[in-house]
CSV table of C-alpha atoms in Angstrom, one decimal:
chain,number,residue,atom,x,y,z
A,29,UNK,CA,14.9,5.3,17.6
A,30,UNK,CA,13.5,7.0,14.4
A,31,UNK,CA,14.4,5.7,11.0
A,32,UNK,CA,14.6,7.4,7.7
A,33,UNK,CA,14.2,5.5,4.4
A,34,UNK,CA,15.3,7.0,1.1
A,35,UNK,CA,14.4,6.6,-2.6
A,36,UNK,CA,15.1,8.9,-5.4
A,37,UNK,CA,13.8,9.4,-9.0
A,38,UNK,CA,15.6,10.8,-12.0
A,39,UNK,CA,13.0,12.1,-14.6
A,40,UNK,CA,13.9,12.9,-18.2
A,41,UNK,CA,11.6,14.8,-20.6
A,42,UNK,CA,8.2,16.2,-20.3
A,43,UNK,CA,5.2,14.5,-18.5
A,44,UNK,CA,3.5,12.9,-21.5
A,45,UNK,CA,6.5,11.5,-23.2
A,46,UNK,CA,9.1,11.5,-20.5
A,47,UNK,CA,10.1,8.7,-18.3
A,48,UNK,CA,12.0,8.1,-15.1
A,49,UNK,CA,13.6,5.7,-12.8
A,50,UNK,CA,12.9,5.2,-9.1
A,51,UNK,CA,15.9,3.9,-7.1
A,52,UNK,CA,15.4,2.4,-3.7
A,53,UNK,CA,18.3,3.7,-1.9
A,54,UNK,CA,17.9,2.5,1.6
A,55,UNK,CA,17.2,-1.1,0.8
A,56,UNK,CA,19.3,-1.3,-2.3
A,57,UNK,CA,16.7,-3.5,-3.9
A,58,UNK,CA,17.1,-1.8,-7.2
A,59,UNK,CA,15.5,0.5,-9.7
A,60,UNK,CA,12.0,0.6,-11.3
A,61,UNK,CA,11.0,2.6,-14.5
A,62,UNK,CA,8.1,5.1,-14.3
A,63,UNK,CA,6.2,7.0,-16.9
A,64,UNK,CA,2.9,9.0,-17.3
A,65,UNK,CA,1.4,6.2,-19.5
A,66,UNK,CA,2.2,3.5,-17.0
A,67,UNK,CA,0.5,5.7,-14.3
A,68,UNK,CA,-2.5,6.9,-16.3
A,69,UNK,CA,-3.1,4.0,-18.6
A,70,UNK,CA,-1.6,0.6,-18.6
A,71,UNK,CA,1.4,-0.4,-16.4
A,72,UNK,CA,3.3,-2.1,-19.3
A,73,UNK,CA,6.1,-3.3,-17.0
A,74,UNK,CA,6.5,-0.1,-15.2
A,75,UNK,CA,5.5,1.1,-11.7
A,76,UNK,CA,3.7,4.3,-10.6
A,77,UNK,CA,3.5,6.3,-7.4
A,78,UNK,CA,0.1,4.7,-6.6
A,79,UNK,CA,1.6,1.2,-6.9
A,80,UNK,CA,4.4,2.3,-4.5
A,81,UNK,CA,1.8,3.7,-2.2
A,82,UNK,CA,-0.2,0.4,-2.5
A,83,UNK,CA,3.0,-1.6,-1.6
A,84,UNK,CA,3.7,0.6,1.4
A,85,UNK,CA,0.1,0.6,2.6
A,86,UNK,CA,-0.4,-3.2,2.3
A,87,UNK,CA,2.8,-4.1,4.1
A,88,UNK,CA,2.3,-1.4,6.9
A,89,UNK,CA,-1.4,-2.5,7.4
A,90,UNK,CA,-0.2,-6.3,7.6
A,91,UNK,CA,2.4,-5.4,10.2
A,92,UNK,CA,-0.1,-3.3,12.3
A,93,UNK,CA,-2.8,-6.0,12.1
A,94,UNK,CA,-0.3,-8.8,13.0
A,95,UNK,CA,0.9,-6.8,16.0
A,96,UNK,CA,-2.7,-6.0,17.2
A,97,UNK,CA,-3.8,-9.6,16.9
A,98,UNK,CA,-0.7,-10.9,18.7
A,99,UNK,CA,-1.1,-8.3,21.5
A,100,UNK,CA,-4.7,-9.5,21.8
A,101,UNK,CA,-3.6,-13.1,22.1
A,102,UNK,CA,-4.4,-14.3,18.8
A,103,UNK,CA,-1.2,-14.2,16.7
A,104,UNK,CA,-2.1,-14.8,13.0
A,105,UNK,CA,-0.8,-17.7,11.1
A,106,UNK,CA,-1.0,-15.7,7.7
A,107,UNK,CA,-2.4,-12.4,6.5
A,108,UNK,CA,-2.8,-11.6,2.9
A,109,UNK,CA,-3.4,-7.9,2.2
A,110,UNK,CA,-4.1,-6.2,-1.1
A,111,UNK,CA,-4.2,-2.3,-1.4
A,112,UNK,CA,-5.9,-0.8,-4.4
A,113,UNK,CA,-5.0,2.8,-4.9
A,114,UNK,CA,-7.2,4.6,-7.4
A,115,UNK,CA,-5.8,7.5,-9.4
A,116,UNK,CA,-7.9,9.8,-11.5
A,117,UNK,CA,-5.8,12.0,-13.9
A,118,UNK,CA,-6.6,15.6,-13.3
A,119,UNK,CA,-8.1,14.8,-9.8
A,120,UNK,CA,-5.4,12.7,-8.1
A,121,UNK,CA,-5.7,9.7,-5.7
A,122,UNK,CA,-9.4,9.3,-5.1
A,123,UNK,CA,-9.5,6.4,-2.7
A,124,UNK,CA,-7.7,3.3,-1.3
A,125,UNK,CA,-9.3,-0.1,-0.6
A,126,UNK,CA,-7.7,-2.6,1.6
A,127,UNK,CA,-8.7,-6.2,1.3
A,128,UNK,CA,-7.3,-8.6,3.9
A,129,UNK,CA,-7.8,-12.3,4.4
A,130,UNK,CA,-6.4,-13.9,7.5
A,131,UNK,CA,-5.8,-17.3,9.1
A,132,UNK,CA,-6.1,-16.7,12.9
A,133,UNK,CA,-6.8,-19.5,15.4
A,134,UNK,CA,-9.4,-18.8,18.1
A,135,UNK,CA,-10.9,-15.6,16.5
A,136,UNK,CA,-14.3,-15.2,15.0
A,137,UNK,CA,-15.2,-13.1,11.9
A,138,UNK,CA,-16.4,-10.1,14.1
A,139,UNK,CA,-13.2,-10.2,16.2
A,140,UNK,CA,-11.1,-10.2,13.0
A,141,UNK,CA,-12.9,-7.4,11.3
A,142,UNK,CA,-12.6,-5.3,14.5
A,143,UNK,CA,-8.9,-5.9,14.7
A,144,UNK,CA,-8.6,-5.0,10.9
A,145,UNK,CA,-10.5,-1.8,11.4
A,146,UNK,CA,-8.3,-0.9,14.3
A,147,UNK,CA,-5.1,-1.7,12.2
A,148,UNK,CA,-6.5,0.5,9.3
A,149,UNK,CA,-7.0,3.4,11.7
A,150,UNK,CA,-3.6,3.0,13.5
A,151,UNK,CA,-1.2,1.9,10.7
A,152,UNK,CA,1.3,4.7,10.2
A,153,UNK,CA,0.7,4.7,6.4
A,154,UNK,CA,-3.1,5.0,6.9
A,155,UNK,CA,-2.4,8.0,9.2
A,156,UNK,CA,-0.1,9.5,6.6
A,157,UNK,CA,-2.8,9.1,3.9
A,158,UNK,CA,-5.6,10.4,6.3
A,159,UNK,CA,-6.8,13.0,3.6
A,160,UNK,CA,-7.8,10.0,1.3
A,161,UNK,CA,-10.9,7.8,1.8
A,162,UNK,CA,-9.6,4.3,2.9
A,163,UNK,CA,-12.2,1.4,2.9
A,164,UNK,CA,-11.6,-2.1,4.1
A,165,UNK,CA,-12.9,-5.6,3.4
A,166,UNK,CA,-11.8,-8.2,6.0
A,167,UNK,CA,-12.5,-12.0,6.3
A,168,UNK,CA,-11.0,-15.0,7.8
A,169,UNK,CA,-9.7,-17.8,5.4
């Protein structure tokens, strides 16, 4: 069964001095403020589209890797994934780097790296972002 998740943003003012609020409608987890300075300079307690992409990518990748490892007979004890989304004003998103560290019994470093590469390739968010270079660092804890 397909699912649809919804968020909306209300923006007030121009790009440079304006600001907005992103509301997570489907989950009801709340609202987060956004602004151009928080996107292109310092976060200052506000989020950005790139941080939201990083959250989506790190969680999707973790799920895909957990699933792949489990199907291969090596369910993970823990996976910690960080997604770094780089934004260059005037150019856009220039790259995403995933870093994952896992605790997986019965698996060596090469097997873990191969599983992580497969998850990077097959995670739905990675596929949605296929126009962006995605790199990966993976290691066992």
